[in-house]
Short mmCIF file of C-alpha atoms in Angstrom, two decimals:
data_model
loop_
_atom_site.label_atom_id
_atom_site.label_comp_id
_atom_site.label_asym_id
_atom_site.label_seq_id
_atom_site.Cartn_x
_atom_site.Cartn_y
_atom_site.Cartn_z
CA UNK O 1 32.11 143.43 49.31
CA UNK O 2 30.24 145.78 51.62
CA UNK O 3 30.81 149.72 51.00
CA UNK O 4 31.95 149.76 54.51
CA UNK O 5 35.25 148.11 54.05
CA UNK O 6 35.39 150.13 50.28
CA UNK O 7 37.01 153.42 51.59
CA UNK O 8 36.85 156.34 48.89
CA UNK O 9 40.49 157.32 49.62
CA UNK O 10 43.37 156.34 52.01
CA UNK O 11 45.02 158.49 54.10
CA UNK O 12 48.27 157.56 54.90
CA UNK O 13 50.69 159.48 56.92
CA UNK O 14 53.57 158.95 59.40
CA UNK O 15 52.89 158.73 63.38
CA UNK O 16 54.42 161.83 65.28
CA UNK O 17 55.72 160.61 68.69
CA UNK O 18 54.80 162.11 72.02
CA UNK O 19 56.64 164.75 73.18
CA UNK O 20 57.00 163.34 77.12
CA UNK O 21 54.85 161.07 78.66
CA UNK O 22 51.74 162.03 79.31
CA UNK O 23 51.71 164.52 76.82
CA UNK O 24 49.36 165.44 74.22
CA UNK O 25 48.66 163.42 71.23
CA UNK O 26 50.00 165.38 68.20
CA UNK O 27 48.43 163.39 65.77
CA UNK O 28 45.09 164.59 67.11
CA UNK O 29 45.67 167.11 64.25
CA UNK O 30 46.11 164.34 61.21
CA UNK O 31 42.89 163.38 63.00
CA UNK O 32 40.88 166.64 62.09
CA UNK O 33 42.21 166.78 59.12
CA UNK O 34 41.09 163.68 58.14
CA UNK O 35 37.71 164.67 59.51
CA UNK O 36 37.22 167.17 57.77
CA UNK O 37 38.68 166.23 54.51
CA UNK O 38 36.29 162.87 54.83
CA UNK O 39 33.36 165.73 55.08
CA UNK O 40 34.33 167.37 52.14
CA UNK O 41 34.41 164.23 50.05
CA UNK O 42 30.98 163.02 51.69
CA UNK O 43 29.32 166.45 50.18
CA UNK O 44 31.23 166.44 46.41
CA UNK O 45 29.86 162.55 45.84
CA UNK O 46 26.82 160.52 46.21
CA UNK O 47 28.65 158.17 48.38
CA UNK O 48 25.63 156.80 50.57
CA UNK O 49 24.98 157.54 54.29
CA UNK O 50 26.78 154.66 56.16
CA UNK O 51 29.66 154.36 53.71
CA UNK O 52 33.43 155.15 54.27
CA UNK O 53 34.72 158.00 52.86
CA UNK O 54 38.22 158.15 54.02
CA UNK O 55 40.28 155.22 55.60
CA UNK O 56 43.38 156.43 58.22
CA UNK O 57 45.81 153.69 59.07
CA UNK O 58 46.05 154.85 62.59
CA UNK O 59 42.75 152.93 63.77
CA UNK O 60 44.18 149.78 63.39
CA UNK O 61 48.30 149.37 64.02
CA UNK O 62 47.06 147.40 67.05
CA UNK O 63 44.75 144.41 68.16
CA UNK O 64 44.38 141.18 65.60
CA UNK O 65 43.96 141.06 62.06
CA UNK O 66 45.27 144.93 61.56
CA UNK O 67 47.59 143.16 58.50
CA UNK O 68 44.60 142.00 56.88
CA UNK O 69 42.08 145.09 57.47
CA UNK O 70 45.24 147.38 56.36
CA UNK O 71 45.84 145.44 52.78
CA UNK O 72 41.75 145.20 52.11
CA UNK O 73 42.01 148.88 52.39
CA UNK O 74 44.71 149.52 49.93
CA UNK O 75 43.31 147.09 47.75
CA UNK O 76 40.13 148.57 47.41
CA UNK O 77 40.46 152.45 47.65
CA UNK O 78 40.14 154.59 44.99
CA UNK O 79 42.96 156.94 45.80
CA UNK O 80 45.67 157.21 48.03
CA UNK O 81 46.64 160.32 49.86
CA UNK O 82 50.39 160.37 51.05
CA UNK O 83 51.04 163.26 53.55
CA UNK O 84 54.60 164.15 53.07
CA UNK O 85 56.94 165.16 55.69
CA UNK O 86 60.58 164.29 56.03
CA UNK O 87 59.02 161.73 58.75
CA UNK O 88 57.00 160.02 56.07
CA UNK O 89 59.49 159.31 53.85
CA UNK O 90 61.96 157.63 56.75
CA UNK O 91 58.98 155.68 57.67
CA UNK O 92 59.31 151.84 56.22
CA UNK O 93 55.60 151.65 56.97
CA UNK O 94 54.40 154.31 54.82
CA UNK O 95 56.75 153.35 52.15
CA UNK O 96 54.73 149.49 51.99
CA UNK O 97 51.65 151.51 52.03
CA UNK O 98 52.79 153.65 48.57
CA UNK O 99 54.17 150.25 46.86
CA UNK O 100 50.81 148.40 48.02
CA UNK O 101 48.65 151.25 46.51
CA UNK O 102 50.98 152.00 43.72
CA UNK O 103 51.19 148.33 42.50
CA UNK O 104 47.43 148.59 41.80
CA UNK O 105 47.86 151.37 39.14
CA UNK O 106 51.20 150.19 37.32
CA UNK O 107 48.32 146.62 36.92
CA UNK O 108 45.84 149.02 35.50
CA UNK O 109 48.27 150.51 33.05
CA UNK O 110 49.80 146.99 31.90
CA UNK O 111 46.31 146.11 31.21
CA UNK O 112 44.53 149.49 29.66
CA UNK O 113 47.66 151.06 27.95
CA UNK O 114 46.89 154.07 29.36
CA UNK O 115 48.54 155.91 32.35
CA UNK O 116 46.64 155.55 35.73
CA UNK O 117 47.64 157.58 38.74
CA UNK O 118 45.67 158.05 41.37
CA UNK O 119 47.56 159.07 43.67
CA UNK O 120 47.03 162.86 45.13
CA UNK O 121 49.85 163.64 47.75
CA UNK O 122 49.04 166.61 50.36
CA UNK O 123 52.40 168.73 52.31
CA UNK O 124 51.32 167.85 55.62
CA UNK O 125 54.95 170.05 56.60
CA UNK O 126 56.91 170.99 53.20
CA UNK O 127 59.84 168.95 51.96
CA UNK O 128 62.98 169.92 50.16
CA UNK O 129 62.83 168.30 46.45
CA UNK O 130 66.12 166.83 46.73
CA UNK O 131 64.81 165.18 49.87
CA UNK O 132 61.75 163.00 47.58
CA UNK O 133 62.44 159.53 46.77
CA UNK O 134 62.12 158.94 43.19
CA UNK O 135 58.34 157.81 43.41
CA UNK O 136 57.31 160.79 44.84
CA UNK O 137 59.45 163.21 42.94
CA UNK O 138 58.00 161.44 39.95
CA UNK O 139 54.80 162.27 40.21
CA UNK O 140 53.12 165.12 38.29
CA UNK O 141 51.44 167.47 41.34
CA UNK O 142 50.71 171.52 41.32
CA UNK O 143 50.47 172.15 45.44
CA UNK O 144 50.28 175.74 44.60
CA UNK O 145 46.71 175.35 43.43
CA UNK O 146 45.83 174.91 47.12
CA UNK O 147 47.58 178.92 47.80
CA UNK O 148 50.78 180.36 49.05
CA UNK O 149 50.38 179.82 52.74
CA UNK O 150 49.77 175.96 51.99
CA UNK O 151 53.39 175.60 50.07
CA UNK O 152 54.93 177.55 52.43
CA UNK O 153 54.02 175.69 55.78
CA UNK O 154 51.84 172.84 54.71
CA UNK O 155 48.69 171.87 56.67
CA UNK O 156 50.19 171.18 60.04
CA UNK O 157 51.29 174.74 59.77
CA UNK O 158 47.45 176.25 58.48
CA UNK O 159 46.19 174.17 61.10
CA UNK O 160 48.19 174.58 64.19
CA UNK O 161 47.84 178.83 63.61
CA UNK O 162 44.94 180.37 64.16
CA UNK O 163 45.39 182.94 61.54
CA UNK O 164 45.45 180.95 58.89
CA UNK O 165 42.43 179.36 58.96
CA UNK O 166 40.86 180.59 55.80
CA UNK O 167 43.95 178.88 54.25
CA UNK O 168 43.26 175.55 55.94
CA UNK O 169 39.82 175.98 54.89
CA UNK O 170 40.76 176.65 51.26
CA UNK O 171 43.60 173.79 51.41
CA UNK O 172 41.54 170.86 52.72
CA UNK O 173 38.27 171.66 50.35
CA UNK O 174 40.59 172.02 47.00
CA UNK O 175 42.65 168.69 48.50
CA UNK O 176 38.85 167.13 48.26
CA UNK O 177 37.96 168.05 45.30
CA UNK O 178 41.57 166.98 43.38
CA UNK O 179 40.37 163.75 45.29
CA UNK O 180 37.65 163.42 43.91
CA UNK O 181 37.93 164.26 40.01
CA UNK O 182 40.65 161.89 40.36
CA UNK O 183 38.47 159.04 41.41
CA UNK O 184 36.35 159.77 38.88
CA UNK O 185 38.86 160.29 35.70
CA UNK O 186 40.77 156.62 37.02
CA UNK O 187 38.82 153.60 38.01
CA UNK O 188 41.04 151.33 39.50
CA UNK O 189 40.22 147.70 40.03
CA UNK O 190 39.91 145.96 43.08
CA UNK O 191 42.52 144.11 43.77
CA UNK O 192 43.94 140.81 45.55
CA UNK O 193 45.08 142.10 49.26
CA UNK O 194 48.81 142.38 49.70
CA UNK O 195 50.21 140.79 52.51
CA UNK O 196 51.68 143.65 54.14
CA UNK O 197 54.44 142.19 56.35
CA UNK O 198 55.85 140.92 53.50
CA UNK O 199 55.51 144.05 50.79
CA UNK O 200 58.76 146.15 50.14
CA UNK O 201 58.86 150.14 50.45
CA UNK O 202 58.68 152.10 47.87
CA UNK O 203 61.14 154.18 49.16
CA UNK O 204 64.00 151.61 49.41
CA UNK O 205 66.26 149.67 52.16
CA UNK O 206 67.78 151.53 55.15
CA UNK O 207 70.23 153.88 54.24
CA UNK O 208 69.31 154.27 50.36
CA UNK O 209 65.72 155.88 50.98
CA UNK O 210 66.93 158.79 48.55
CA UNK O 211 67.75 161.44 51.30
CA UNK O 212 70.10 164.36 50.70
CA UNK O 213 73.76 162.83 50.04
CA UNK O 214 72.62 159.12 49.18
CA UNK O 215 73.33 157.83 45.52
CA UNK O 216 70.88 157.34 43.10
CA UNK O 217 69.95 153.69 43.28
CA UNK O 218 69.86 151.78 39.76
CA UNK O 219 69.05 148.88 37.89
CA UNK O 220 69.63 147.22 34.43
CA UNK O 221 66.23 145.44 32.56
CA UNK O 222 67.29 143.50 29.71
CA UNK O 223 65.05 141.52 27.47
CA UNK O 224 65.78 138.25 25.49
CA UNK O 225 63.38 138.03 22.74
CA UNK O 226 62.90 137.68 19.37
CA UNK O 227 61.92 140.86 17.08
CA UNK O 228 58.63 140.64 14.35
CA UNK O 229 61.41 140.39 12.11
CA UNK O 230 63.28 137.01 13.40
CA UNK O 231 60.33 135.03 14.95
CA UNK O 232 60.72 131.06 14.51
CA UNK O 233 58.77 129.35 11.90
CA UNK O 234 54.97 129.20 12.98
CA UNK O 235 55.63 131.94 15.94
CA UNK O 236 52.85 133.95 15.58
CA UNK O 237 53.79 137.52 14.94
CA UNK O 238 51.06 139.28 17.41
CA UNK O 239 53.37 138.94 20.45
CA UNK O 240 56.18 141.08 19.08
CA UNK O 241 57.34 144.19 17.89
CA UNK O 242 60.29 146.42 16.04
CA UNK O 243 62.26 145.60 19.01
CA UNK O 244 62.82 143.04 22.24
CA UNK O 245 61.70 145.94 24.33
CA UNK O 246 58.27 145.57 22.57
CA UNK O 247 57.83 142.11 23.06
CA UNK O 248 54.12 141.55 24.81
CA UNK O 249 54.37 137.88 26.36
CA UNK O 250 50.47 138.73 28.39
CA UNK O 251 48.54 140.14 25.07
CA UNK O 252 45.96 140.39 24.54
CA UNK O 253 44.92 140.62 28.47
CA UNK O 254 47.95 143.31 28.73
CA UNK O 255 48.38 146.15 26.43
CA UNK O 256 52.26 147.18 27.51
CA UNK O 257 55.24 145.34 26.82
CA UNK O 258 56.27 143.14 29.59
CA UNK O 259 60.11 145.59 29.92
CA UNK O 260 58.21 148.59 30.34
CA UNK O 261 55.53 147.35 33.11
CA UNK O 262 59.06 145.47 34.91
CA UNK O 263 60.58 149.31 34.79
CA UNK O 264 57.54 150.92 36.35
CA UNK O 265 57.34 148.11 38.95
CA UNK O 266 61.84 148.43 39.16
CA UNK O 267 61.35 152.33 39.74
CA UNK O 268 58.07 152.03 42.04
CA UNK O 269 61.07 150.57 44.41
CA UNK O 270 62.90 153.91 44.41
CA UNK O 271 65.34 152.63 41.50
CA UNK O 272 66.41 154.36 38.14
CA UNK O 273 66.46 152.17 35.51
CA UNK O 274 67.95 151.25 32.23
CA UNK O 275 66.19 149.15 29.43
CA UNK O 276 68.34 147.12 27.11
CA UNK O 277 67.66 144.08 24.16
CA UNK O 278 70.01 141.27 24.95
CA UNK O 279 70.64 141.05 21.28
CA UNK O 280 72.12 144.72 21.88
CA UNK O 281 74.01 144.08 24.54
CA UNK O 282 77.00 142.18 23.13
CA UNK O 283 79.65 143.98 24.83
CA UNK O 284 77.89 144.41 28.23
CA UNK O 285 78.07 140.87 29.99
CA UNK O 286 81.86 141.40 30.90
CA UNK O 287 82.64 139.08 33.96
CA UNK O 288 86.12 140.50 33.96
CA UNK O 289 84.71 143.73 35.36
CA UNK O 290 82.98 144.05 38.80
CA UNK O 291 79.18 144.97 38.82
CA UNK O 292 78.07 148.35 38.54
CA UNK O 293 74.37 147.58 38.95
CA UNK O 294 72.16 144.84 39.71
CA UNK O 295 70.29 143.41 36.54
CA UNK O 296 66.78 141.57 35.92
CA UNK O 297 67.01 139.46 32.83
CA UNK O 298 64.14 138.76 31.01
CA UNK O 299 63.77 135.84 28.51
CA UNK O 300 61.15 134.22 26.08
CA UNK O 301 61.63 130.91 26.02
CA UNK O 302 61.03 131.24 22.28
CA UNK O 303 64.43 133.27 21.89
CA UNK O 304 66.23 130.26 22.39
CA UNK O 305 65.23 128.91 18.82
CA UNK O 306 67.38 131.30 17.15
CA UNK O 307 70.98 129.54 17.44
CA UNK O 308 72.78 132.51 17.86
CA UNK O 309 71.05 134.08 20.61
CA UNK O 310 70.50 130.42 22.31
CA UNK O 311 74.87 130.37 22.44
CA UNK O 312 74.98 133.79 23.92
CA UNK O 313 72.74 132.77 26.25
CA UNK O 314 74.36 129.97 27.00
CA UNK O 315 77.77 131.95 27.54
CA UNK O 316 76.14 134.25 29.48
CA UNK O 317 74.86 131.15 32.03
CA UNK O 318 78.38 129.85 32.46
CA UNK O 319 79.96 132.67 33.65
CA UNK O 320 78.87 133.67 37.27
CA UNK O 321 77.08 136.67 37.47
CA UNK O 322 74.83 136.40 40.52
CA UNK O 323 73.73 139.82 40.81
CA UNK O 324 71.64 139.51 37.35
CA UNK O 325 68.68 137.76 38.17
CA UNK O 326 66.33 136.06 35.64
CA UNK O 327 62.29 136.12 35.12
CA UNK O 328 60.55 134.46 32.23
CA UNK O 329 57.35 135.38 31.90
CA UNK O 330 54.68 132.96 30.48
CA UNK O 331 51.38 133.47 29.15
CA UNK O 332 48.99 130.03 30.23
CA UNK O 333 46.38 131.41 27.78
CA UNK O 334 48.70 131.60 24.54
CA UNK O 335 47.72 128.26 22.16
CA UNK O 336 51.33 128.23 20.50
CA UNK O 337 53.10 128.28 23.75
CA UNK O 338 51.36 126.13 25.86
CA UNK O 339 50.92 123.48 22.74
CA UNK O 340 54.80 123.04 22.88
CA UNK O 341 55.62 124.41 26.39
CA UNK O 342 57.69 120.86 27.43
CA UNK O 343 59.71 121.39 24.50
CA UNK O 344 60.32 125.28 24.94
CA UNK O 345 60.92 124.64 29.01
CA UNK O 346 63.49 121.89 28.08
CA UNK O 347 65.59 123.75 25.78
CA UNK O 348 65.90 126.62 28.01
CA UNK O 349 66.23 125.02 31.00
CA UNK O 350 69.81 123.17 28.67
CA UNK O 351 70.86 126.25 27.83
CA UNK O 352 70.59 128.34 30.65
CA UNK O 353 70.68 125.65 33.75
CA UNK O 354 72.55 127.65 36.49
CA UNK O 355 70.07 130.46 36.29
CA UNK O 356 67.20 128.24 35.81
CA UNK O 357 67.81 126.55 39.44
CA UNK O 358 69.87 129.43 41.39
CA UNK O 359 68.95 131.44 43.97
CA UNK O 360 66.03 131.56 46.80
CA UNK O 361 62.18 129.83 45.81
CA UNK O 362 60.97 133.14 44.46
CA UNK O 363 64.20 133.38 41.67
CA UNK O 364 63.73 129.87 40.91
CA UNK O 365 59.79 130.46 40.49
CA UNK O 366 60.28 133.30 38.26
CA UNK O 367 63.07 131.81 35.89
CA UNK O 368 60.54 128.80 35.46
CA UNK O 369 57.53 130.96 34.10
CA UNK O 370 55.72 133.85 35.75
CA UNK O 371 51.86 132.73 34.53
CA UNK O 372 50.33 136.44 34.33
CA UNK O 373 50.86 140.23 35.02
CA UNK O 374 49.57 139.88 38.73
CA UNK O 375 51.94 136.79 39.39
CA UNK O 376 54.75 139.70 37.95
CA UNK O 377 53.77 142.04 40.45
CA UNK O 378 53.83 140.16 43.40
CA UNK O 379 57.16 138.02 42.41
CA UNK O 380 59.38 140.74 40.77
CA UNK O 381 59.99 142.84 44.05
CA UNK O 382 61.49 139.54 45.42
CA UNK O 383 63.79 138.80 42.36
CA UNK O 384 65.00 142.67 42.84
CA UNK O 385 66.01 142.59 46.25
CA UNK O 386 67.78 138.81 45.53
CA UNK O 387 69.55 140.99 42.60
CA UNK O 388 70.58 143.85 44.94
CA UNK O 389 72.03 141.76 47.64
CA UNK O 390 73.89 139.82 45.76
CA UNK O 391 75.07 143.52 43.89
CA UNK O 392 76.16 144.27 47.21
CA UNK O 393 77.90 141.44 47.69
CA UNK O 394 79.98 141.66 44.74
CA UNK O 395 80.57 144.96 43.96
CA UNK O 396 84.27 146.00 44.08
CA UNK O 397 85.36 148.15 46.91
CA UNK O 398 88.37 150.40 47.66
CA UNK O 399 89.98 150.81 50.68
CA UNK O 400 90.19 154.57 51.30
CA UNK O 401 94.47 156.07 51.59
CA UNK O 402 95.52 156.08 54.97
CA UNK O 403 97.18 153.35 57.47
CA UNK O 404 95.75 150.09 58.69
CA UNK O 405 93.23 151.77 61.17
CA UNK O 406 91.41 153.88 58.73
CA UNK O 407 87.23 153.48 58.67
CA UNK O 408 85.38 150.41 56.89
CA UNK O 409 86.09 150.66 52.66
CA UNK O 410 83.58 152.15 50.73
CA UNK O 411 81.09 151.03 48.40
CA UNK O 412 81.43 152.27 44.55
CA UNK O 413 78.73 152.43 42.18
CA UNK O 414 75.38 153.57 41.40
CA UNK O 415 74.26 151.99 45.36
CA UNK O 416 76.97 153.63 46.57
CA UNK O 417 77.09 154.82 50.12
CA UNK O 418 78.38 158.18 52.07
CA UNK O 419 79.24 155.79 54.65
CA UNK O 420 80.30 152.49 55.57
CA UNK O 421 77.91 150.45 54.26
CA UNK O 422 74.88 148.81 56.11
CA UNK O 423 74.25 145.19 57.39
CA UNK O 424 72.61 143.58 54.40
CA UNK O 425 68.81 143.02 55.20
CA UNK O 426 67.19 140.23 56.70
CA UNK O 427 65.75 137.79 53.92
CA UNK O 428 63.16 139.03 52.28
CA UNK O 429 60.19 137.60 52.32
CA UNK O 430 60.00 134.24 53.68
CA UNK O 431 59.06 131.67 51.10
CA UNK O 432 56.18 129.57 50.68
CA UNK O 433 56.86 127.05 53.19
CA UNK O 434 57.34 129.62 56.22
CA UNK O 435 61.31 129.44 56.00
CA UNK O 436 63.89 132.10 55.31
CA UNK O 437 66.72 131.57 53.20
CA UNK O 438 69.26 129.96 54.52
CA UNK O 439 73.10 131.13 55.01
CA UNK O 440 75.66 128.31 55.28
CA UNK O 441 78.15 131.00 54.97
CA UNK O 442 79.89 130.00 52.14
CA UNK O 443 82.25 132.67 50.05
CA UNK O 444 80.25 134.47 47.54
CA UNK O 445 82.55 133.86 45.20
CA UNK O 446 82.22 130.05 45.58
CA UNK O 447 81.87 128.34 42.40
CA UNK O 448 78.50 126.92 41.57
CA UNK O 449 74.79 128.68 42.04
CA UNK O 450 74.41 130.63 44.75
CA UNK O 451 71.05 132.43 46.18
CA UNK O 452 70.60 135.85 47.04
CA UNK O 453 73.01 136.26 50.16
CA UNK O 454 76.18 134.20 48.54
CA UNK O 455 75.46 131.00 49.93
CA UNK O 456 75.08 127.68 47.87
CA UNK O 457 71.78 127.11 46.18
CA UNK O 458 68.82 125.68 48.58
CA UNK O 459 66.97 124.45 45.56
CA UNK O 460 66.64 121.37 47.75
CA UNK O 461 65.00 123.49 50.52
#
């Protein structure tokens, strides 16, 4: 791939509008900055003459193919360079830049074991803490390495006042250099190009982005797996661990346990999470009780050969819960597995065959075997938001005390709302064919599967 379309980093940032028409551009300063940022990284590296050091997103949100030139850039920089304002993080756009970038290094620390973040964020104007979403609060950053003035009023304000321009100076060359020892301490591998109309934002739907006054979003991982300790006769022991949480479906291509790469993917969607062995959760599953979370379920087909477990499961498949989504993941490359795969599909797809068929394509393609970690990435996003709808959907509500003309009832729970709650979002994303999901408009509470906004099953689709 030519060093031209290989940027060094990625500047991403959210687009001031004009102040009047006519007026002057104001992201003419994001422009010098990126200038001379892309100058300091030219003289700290031997990147040749010719070759991109910096890649901004404004030079191509018009004309054809921007989709295309914007995910080659994400999947092939080295490090990704979020300016933060309270703009940024209301801006859906930025938000599918961070997931597309941030995808990238939860992959690299599936496979390597080891933590990979390359991301280096910059205070293009300072923002309150309690106004980060969790993927940016997350992140491990000292800004006041770059000096006082820099924390204080962030580069828009070094650069806009002519006094400080020793502190710009002393800002932009330190943000440079963070850039590049990070480069150089995390290789990241170039990646398959996102489709970007279709990626989700890191920072979450409307109205949930984290902002002052919005509930913490959350969501419940639970594995069903065997232990080292209970594996089937002939079940090779390599795959497993102490616990279900250690269970490693992808080894040896993947050095993390498939529940721990699903919670950084789960929280790289601006979600808390909760980890949980099905084996564990006896008391949990309760479909007396209203939802106070949307769930992922994740199941080794192997599980079902312990008889106990395979009736739970079995329980659990009878009783509606469509707000607890299911993935099995699959590894093509594991001899046992794929040597008795018809007979490990068949059983589960007997014991569990509501979940195995309900929902949109992308549920029904990940309850019938996700084939590697990549295949995770790109499908479990989908399964999430099919999980949060459908939390939405169900999720008991109280009417607030007052008479009949009192506001909309309120939503309870860990997605709760200050507010009456939002129009649920358009389908998300289409499916392979080109088609959204359907809504025949049946009750959500209709017996039989439903898909992710409460309407019977399109399995036929």
């Amino acid at each position: 791939m030519p060093a031209s379309v290989q940027p060094y980093f990625f500047l991403s940032y959210a687009h001031t509008p004009r102040f009047g028409a006519g007026g002057p551009d104001p992201d003419m300063w994001v422009e010098r900055l990126f200038r001379d940022l892309s100058g300091h990284v030219m003289a700290l590296t031997d990147l040749p003459a010719g070759a991109d050091a910096g890649f901004m997103d404004r030079e191509i949100r018009s004309g054809e193919g921007w989709s295309e030139r914007l995910g080659t850039a994400l999947a092939t920089c080295r490090v990704f360079v979020p300016l933060f304002s309270p703009r940024y993080f209301a801006s859906e756009m930025c938000g599918k830049e961070w997931f597309a970038f941030a995808h990238r290094t939860i992959q690299r620390t599936a496979v390597s074991g080891e933590p990979a973040e390359a991301i280096v964020p910059a205070l293009w104007v300072p923002v309150p803490p309690a106004q980060l979403p969790g993927p940016a609060e997350r992140l491990q950053f000292n800004h006041n390495t770059f000096g006082e003035r820099y924390v204080t009023d962030g580069l828009y304000g070094l650069i806009k006042l002519r006094g400080y321009a020793e502190q710009y100076e002393r800002a932009v060359y330190e943000l440079a250099k963070r850039i590049v020892r990070v480069a150089e301490s995390v290789r990241l591998e170039i990646s398959r190009p996102m489709d970007y109309r279709v990626v989700p934002s890191a920072f979450g739907g409307p109205g949930v982005s984290g902002g002052p006054g919005t509930a913490a979003r959350t969501l419940h991982v639970t594995v069903a797996a065997a232990t080292r300790h209970d594996l089937p006769e002939g079940r090779s022991p390599e795959y497993y661990g102490d616990s279900a949480l250690d269970w490693n479906p992808y080894h040896p291509a993947a050095q993390r346990p498939v529940a721990y790469v699903a919670e950084d993917l789960v929280r790289s969607l601006n979600y808390q999470t909760t980890l949980a062995s099905f084996d564990d959760d006896a008391g949990h599953f309760d479909t007396k009780q209203p939802p106070t979370r949307p769930e992922i379920l994740i199941v080794d087909r192997w599980a079902v050969a312990d008889d106990l477990r395979r009736q739970r499961l079995a329980a659990f498949d009878q009783d509606p819960r469509p707000w607890v989504s299911v993935v099995v993941p699959w590894n093509r490359y594991d001899h046992q597995s794929r040597t008795r795969e018809a007979e490990l599909t068949g059983r589960l797809e007997d014991t569990m065959p509501v979940k195995m068929s309900q929902g949109r394509i992308a549920c029904r393609a990940a309850a019938n075997g996700v084939a590697n970690m990549e295949t995770l990435g790109q499908i479990l996003p989908q399964v999430v938001e099919a999980a949060a709808q459908q939390f939405l959907r169900h999720a008991q509500v109280y009417p607030p005390a007052g008479g009949a003309h009192s506001e909309r009832p309120r939503l309870l729970g860990p997605m709760g709302m200050t507010g009456p709650p939002a129009p649920p979002p358009a389908p998300f994303p289409p499916d392979t064919e080109g088609h959204h999901t359907r809504t025949s408009g049946q009750h959500p509470d209709a017996d039989g599967p439903t898909n992710e906004a409460g309407d019977a099953d399109d399995s036929q689709s």
